[in-house]
Amino acid sequence: MSVEAPVCQPIRTLQELLDFEKLPVFWKNLVEPIAPRSRSRNLGEHYQVLNFEPGPIPTVPNESRPQVLLCHDFKGNYLNDKYINGVQGEDQWVDYRFYNWAAIDVFCYFSHNFVTIPTLQWLNCAHKNGVKVIGTVIVEPGNAQLLKDLLQSDEFMFRVVEALVQVARACQFHGWLLNVECPLETSKVQRLCDFVRLLTERCHQEIPDSMVIWYDAITKDGQLAWQNEVNAANQQFFAACDGIFLNYAWSRKHMERTDAFIRDNYPERRLQVYFGIDVFGRSKKAKMNTDATLEEVINAPFSVALFAPGWTFESQESYAERERLEPDVRNVRFLQTNDRFWNLLWRHLYVRGPTELPLYSSFCLGSGKFYNRLGKTQSNQCWFNLAKQSFQPTIPYTPPIEFETRTDALSHWTHHFDGALDGGSCLKLRNDEQDKRLFACDFACTTDLIVSYALRRNNPTDVDLALILKAHCVQRADCLRIVCAGSDCHVARRSNEMRAIPLRTEQTLQLLKLGAQPQLPLADTINGWEIRYYYLSSELLHDPSGVRIVDIGIKLSKRETAQPTDYALLGAIHLQAGFLNHREEIPDRSKLLFSPV
């Protein structure tokens, strides 16, 4: 790595902060906007499997259920993720990657520097998956003079507030976690409260949907005394901002007292109380038992702040070094640990999926042993760059841990790093049981839909991979299973099932003439990958506005002659709007239709 490689950096002093506009933060114009996401759904115990039973699709407003704040403290941060263009090197690709974005509401980038500015890699990774990002302002015991300087006068405090607002606005993130962990003279506490209140107000004025969160550490008397609850000692800080991140040493009694205090004083702000869970298990049951502590918080109900989820990576490092594991083995061990961890949490969480077309995902995690474009290798160097992570599925990758006790169990799918259509990885499937959910989504059928995907099979004779769409009619509370597969696909004669017709090459070319913007080639194959296109028309729907695509899944099919080791790779999917006024020019379009009642 060249020493001149451009990097993202924190701000270490007050003077640096006040001089921020003079700093050459050229990467701030490279930040991607936040992708919109759907209303919230809890997918229940069977979140990995699609079902097509009649009934409503329950959703709730996002602000009406417990929120999940992910506080990312990974070895102090500003590591491989600080490089604007990522890093390359033999071992660099095996690093911590977060990809379970569907259940996260806020991502906080944390370090022990005075002002932690989220790195471009994390900003784009989170924004691409629809998650807002906040930075951190921290003052720890060894830096108490900094806090005194910040609060030296109202005028100076105002300047600091404006500088913090400018940093967040310029770098396009959504606010701050305030972590003040040093004692303060009682006479200065009111000014600190004014600082919190003014920063919150100015962020709201300048940055839409911004937030300022206070970490529970010092009290109204200026003492460093973690309360682990909301009470009269920290109430004024909570009142001054958008929420409070409670310390990790809370007990059932702390939660009960918080419940009573919030009901009596802030009944409308219950979900702005974030009970902290340190995934390393400091003070509370966590690690692979985090689900038990999470369940306690969600059932209360309060919001939750998960601290240091990188434990799933760090906990593997000493063993990997001692056993001198190869990068591929280290990568698999991390992914398996990470996926087991998140599967244990998933039934307690609400998820949000894509809601705006076009949707494209190559399932790349933001690292790889090579870099591919349309199946062709562009670089043979190992790489790590979270900004290149693709939109990720709505559920964790491997089955819940209870299924892993079965000796015949196979993963629903796995990450595959030895082949990719775009980027450094794709999905690999060997398990042909059930329709497996990829995305919970929400696309109205007021427009036609162009669907395409890329696949690769080790045994094309005996194996096929279908893309499954679930359409839901609100008025009928009924579902339609739409199967996008090969030309020889047959579906059961169920009333709520239809087979989409693959478009021939000349018709995919017609899509281009009509103005389609394909992410996948308009060809049958490219560099060993098969490409399939479908045109789904809403022309027969009585009320297209009442019909929505609510899930996207996959189904692997195997003939009796197939081997257990046979598999298929899913390289990418792409959904885009069709052409209502020109659908007649696509003879092989598939007409969506619910069976008569």
mmCIF file of N, CA, C and O in Angstrom, residues 138-178:
data_model
loop_
_atom_site.group_PDB
_atom_site.id
_atom_site.type_symbol
_atom_site.label_atom_id
_atom_site.label_comp_id
_atom_site.label_asym_id
_atom_site.label_seq_id
_atom_site.Cartn_x
_atom_site.Cartn_y
_atom_site.Cartn_z
ATOM 1 N N ILE A 138 -16.404 12.143 21.022
ATOM 2 C CA ILE A 138 -16.070 11.486 22.279
ATOM 3 C C ILE A 138 -15.043 12.302 23.060
ATOM 4 O O ILE A 138 -14.116 12.875 22.473
ATOM 5 N N VAL A 139 -15.241 12.377 24.371
ATOM 6 C CA VAL A 139 -14.260 12.976 25.275
ATOM 7 C C VAL A 139 -14.089 11.998 26.429
ATOM 8 O O VAL A 139 -15.034 11.764 27.194
ATOM 9 N N GLU A 140 -12.891 11.428 26.551
ATOM 10 C CA GLU A 140 -12.615 10.418 27.564
ATOM 11 C C GLU A 140 -11.768 11.013 28.691
ATOM 12 O O GLU A 140 -11.237 12.127 28.567
ATOM 13 N N PRO A 141 -11.631 10.285 29.801
ATOM 14 C CA PRO A 141 -10.953 10.842 30.973
ATOM 15 C C PRO A 141 -9.584 11.443 30.701
ATOM 16 O O PRO A 141 -9.233 12.476 31.281
ATOM 17 N N GLY A 142 -8.826 10.849 29.808
ATOM 18 C CA GLY A 142 -7.497 11.384 29.532
ATOM 19 C C GLY A 142 -7.506 12.660 28.730
ATOM 20 O O GLY A 142 -6.449 13.245 28.456
ATOM 21 N N ASN A 143 -8.689 13.118 28.340
ATOM 22 C CA ASN A 143 -8.785 14.301 27.482
ATOM 23 C C ASN A 143 -9.787 15.311 28.056
ATOM 24 O O ASN A 143 -10.486 16.007 27.314
ATOM 25 N N ALA A 144 -9.841 15.380 29.387
ATOM 26 C CA ALA A 144 -10.841 16.225 30.049
ATOM 27 C C ALA A 144 -10.665 17.703 29.718
ATOM 28 O O ALA A 144 -11.657 18.457 29.681
ATOM 29 N N GLN A 145 -9.430 18.128 29.431
ATOM 30 C CA GLN A 145 -9.203 19.530 29.124
ATOM 31 C C GLN A 145 -9.941 19.942 27.848
ATOM 32 O O GLN A 145 -10.394 21.080 27.725
ATOM 33 N N LEU A 146 -10.075 18.993 26.942
ATOM 34 C CA LEU A 146 -10.773 19.285 25.687
ATOM 35 C C LEU A 146 -12.222 19.673 25.970
ATOM 36 O O LEU A 146 -12.756 20.607 25.356
ATOM 37 N N LEU A 147 -12.854 18.968 26.906
ATOM 38 C CA LEU A 147 -14.237 19.294 27.243
ATOM 39 C C LEU A 147 -14.325 20.673 27.891
ATOM 40 O O LEU A 147 -15.235 21.460 27.592
ATOM 41 N N LYS A 148 -13.383 20.990 28.758
ATOM 42 C CA LYS A 148 -13.371 22.314 29.388
ATOM 43 C C LYS A 148 -13.197 23.410 28.346
ATOM 44 O O LYS A 148 -13.861 24.451 28.407
ATOM 45 N N ASP A 149 -12.323 23.151 27.380
ATOM 46 C CA ASP A 149 -12.105 24.143 26.317
ATOM 47 C C ASP A 149 -13.359 24.322 25.474
ATOM 48 O O ASP A 149 -13.717 25.440 25.091
ATOM 49 N N LEU A 150 -14.015 23.212 25.161
ATOM 50 C CA LEU A 150 -15.229 23.264 24.340
ATOM 51 C C LEU A 150 -16.297 24.129 25.006
ATOM 52 O O LEU A 150 -17.021 24.871 24.339
ATOM 53 N N LEU A 151 -16.354 24.031 26.346
ATOM 54 C CA LEU A 151 -17.406 24.734 27.102
ATOM 55 C C LEU A 151 -16.909 26.025 27.732
ATOM 56 O O LEU A 151 -17.528 26.541 28.664
ATOM 57 N N GLN A 152 -15.824 26.590 27.232
ATOM 58 C CA GLN A 152 -15.223 27.775 27.855
ATOM 59 C C GLN A 152 -16.147 28.989 27.832
ATOM 60 O O GLN A 152 -16.087 29.850 28.707
ATOM 61 N N SER A 153 -17.003 29.068 26.816
ATOM 62 C CA SER A 153 -17.954 30.182 26.729
ATOM 63 C C SER A 153 -19.090 29.789 25.797
ATOM 64 O O SER A 153 -18.957 28.858 24.987
ATOM 65 N N ASP A 154 -20.206 30.488 25.895
ATOM 66 C CA ASP A 154 -21.324 30.224 24.994
ATOM 67 C C ASP A 154 -20.913 30.458 23.545
ATOM 68 O O ASP A 154 -21.252 29.675 22.655
ATOM 69 N N GLU A 155 -20.176 31.518 23.313
ATOM 70 C CA GLU A 155 -19.772 31.854 21.948
ATOM 71 C C GLU A 155 -18.919 30.746 21.337
ATOM 72 O O GLU A 155 -19.136 30.342 20.186
ATOM 73 N N PHE A 156 -17.955 30.255 22.113
ATOM 74 C CA PHE A 156 -17.077 29.207 21.576
ATOM 75 C C PHE A 156 -17.868 27.916 21.358
ATOM 76 O O PHE A 156 -17.689 27.224 20.349
ATOM 77 N N MET A 157 -18.752 27.616 22.298
ATOM 78 C CA MET A 157 -19.579 26.422 22.152
ATOM 79 C C MET A 157 -20.424 26.500 20.886
ATOM 80 O O MET A 157 -20.597 25.512 20.168
ATOM 81 N N PHE A 158 -20.977 27.679 20.571
ATOM 82 C CA PHE A 158 -21.752 27.850 19.339
ATOM 83 C C PHE A 158 -20.894 27.550 18.107
ATOM 84 O O PHE A 158 -21.362 26.928 17.153
ATOM 85 N N ARG A 159 -19.655 27.994 18.128
ATOM 86 C CA ARG A 159 -18.751 27.738 16.993
ATOM 87 C C ARG A 159 -18.508 26.238 16.801
ATOM 88 O O ARG A 159 -18.473 25.738 15.668
ATOM 89 N N VAL A 160 -18.350 25.522 17.913
ATOM 90 C CA VAL A 160 -18.133 24.071 17.830
ATOM 91 C C VAL A 160 -19.373 23.380 17.256
ATOM 92 O O VAL A 160 -19.261 22.490 16.402
ATOM 93 N N VAL A 161 -20.536 23.797 17.715
ATOM 94 C CA VAL A 161 -21.780 23.229 17.185
ATOM 95 C C VAL A 161 -21.855 23.428 15.675
ATOM 96 O O VAL A 161 -22.139 22.493 14.914
ATOM 97 N N GLU A 162 -21.628 24.632 15.223
ATOM 98 C CA GLU A 162 -21.709 24.914 13.787
ATOM 99 C C GLU A 162 -20.690 24.100 13.001
ATOM 100 O O GLU A 162 -20.973 23.645 11.889
ATOM 101 N N ALA A 163 -19.503 23.905 13.583
ATOM 102 C CA ALA A 163 -18.486 23.108 12.898
ATOM 103 C C ALA A 163 -18.925 21.654 12.780
ATOM 104 O O ALA A 163 -18.747 21.023 11.728
ATOM 105 N N LEU A 164 -19.512 21.094 13.826
ATOM 106 C CA LEU A 164 -19.982 19.702 13.776
ATOM 107 C C LEU A 164 -21.116 19.537 12.763
ATOM 108 O O LEU A 164 -21.182 18.530 12.043
ATOM 109 N N VAL A 165 -22.001 20.506 12.711
ATOM 110 C CA VAL A 165 -23.081 20.461 11.721
ATOM 111 C C VAL A 165 -22.495 20.509 10.317
ATOM 112 O O VAL A 165 -22.910 19.765 9.415
ATOM 113 N N GLN A 166 -21.488 21.358 10.112
ATOM 114 C CA GLN A 166 -20.856 21.482 8.813
ATOM 115 C C GLN A 166 -20.160 20.189 8.401
ATOM 116 O O GLN A 166 -20.230 19.766 7.252
ATOM 117 N N VAL A 167 -19.502 19.524 9.340
ATOM 118 C CA VAL A 167 -18.828 18.260 9.037
ATOM 119 C C VAL A 167 -19.847 17.219 8.569
ATOM 120 O O VAL A 167 -19.654 16.562 7.540
ATOM 121 N N ALA A 168 -20.928 17.069 9.326
ATOM 122 C CA ALA A 168 -21.932 16.069 8.969
ATOM 123 C C ALA A 168 -22.600 16.392 7.636
ATOM 124 O O ALA A 168 -22.816 15.510 6.803
ATOM 125 N N ARG A 169 -22.916 17.651 7.429
ATOM 126 C CA ARG A 169 -23.581 18.035 6.187
ATOM 127 C C ARG A 169 -22.658 17.860 4.986
ATOM 128 O O ARG A 169 -23.060 17.323 3.945
ATOM 129 N N ALA A 170 -21.409 18.279 5.124
ATOM 130 C CA ALA A 170 -20.461 18.189 4.010
ATOM 131 C C ALA A 170 -20.148 16.743 3.649
ATOM 132 O O ALA A 170 -20.042 16.393 2.468
ATOM 133 N N CYS A 171 -20.019 15.892 4.659
ATOM 134 C CA CYS A 171 -19.661 14.490 4.417
ATOM 135 C C CYS A 171 -20.897 13.603 4.272
ATOM 136 O O CYS A 171 -20.777 12.386 4.131
ATOM 137 N N GLN A 172 -22.064 14.201 4.317
ATOM 138 C CA GLN A 172 -23.330 13.543 3.997
ATOM 139 C C GLN A 172 -23.658 12.372 4.907
ATOM 140 O O GLN A 172 -24.084 11.310 4.448
ATOM 141 N N PHE A 173 -23.440 12.566 6.218
ATOM 142 C CA PHE A 173 -23.995 11.608 7.158
ATOM 143 C C PHE A 173 -25.002 12.325 8.051
ATOM 144 O O PHE A 173 -25.223 13.523 7.903
ATOM 145 N N HIS A 174 -25.634 11.595 8.986
ATOM 146 C CA HIS A 174 -26.899 12.060 9.557
ATOM 147 C C HIS A 174 -26.865 12.391 11.042
ATOM 148 O O HIS A 174 -27.904 12.328 11.706
ATOM 149 N N GLY A 175 -25.713 12.777 11.554
ATOM 150 C CA GLY A 175 -25.708 13.239 12.938
ATOM 151 C C GLY A 175 -24.610 12.622 13.766
ATOM 152 O O GLY A 175 -23.588 12.159 13.235
ATOM 153 N N TRP A 176 -24.840 12.578 15.099
ATOM 154 C CA TRP A 176 -23.751 12.260 16.013
ATOM 155 C C TRP A 176 -24.216 11.435 17.205
ATOM 156 O O TRP A 176 -25.320 11.627 17.719
ATOM 157 N N LEU A 177 -23.326 10.566 17.658
ATOM 158 C CA LEU A 177 -23.381 9.987 18.990
ATOM 159 C C LEU A 177 -22.459 10.823 19.868
ATOM 160 O O LEU A 177 -21.280 11.003 19.539
ATOM 161 N N LEU A 178 -22.983 11.337 20.970
ATOM 162 C CA LEU A 178 -22.186 12.141 21.897
ATOM 163 C C LEU A 178 -21.799 11.273 23.087
ATOM 164 O O LEU A 178 -22.659 10.821 23.852
#
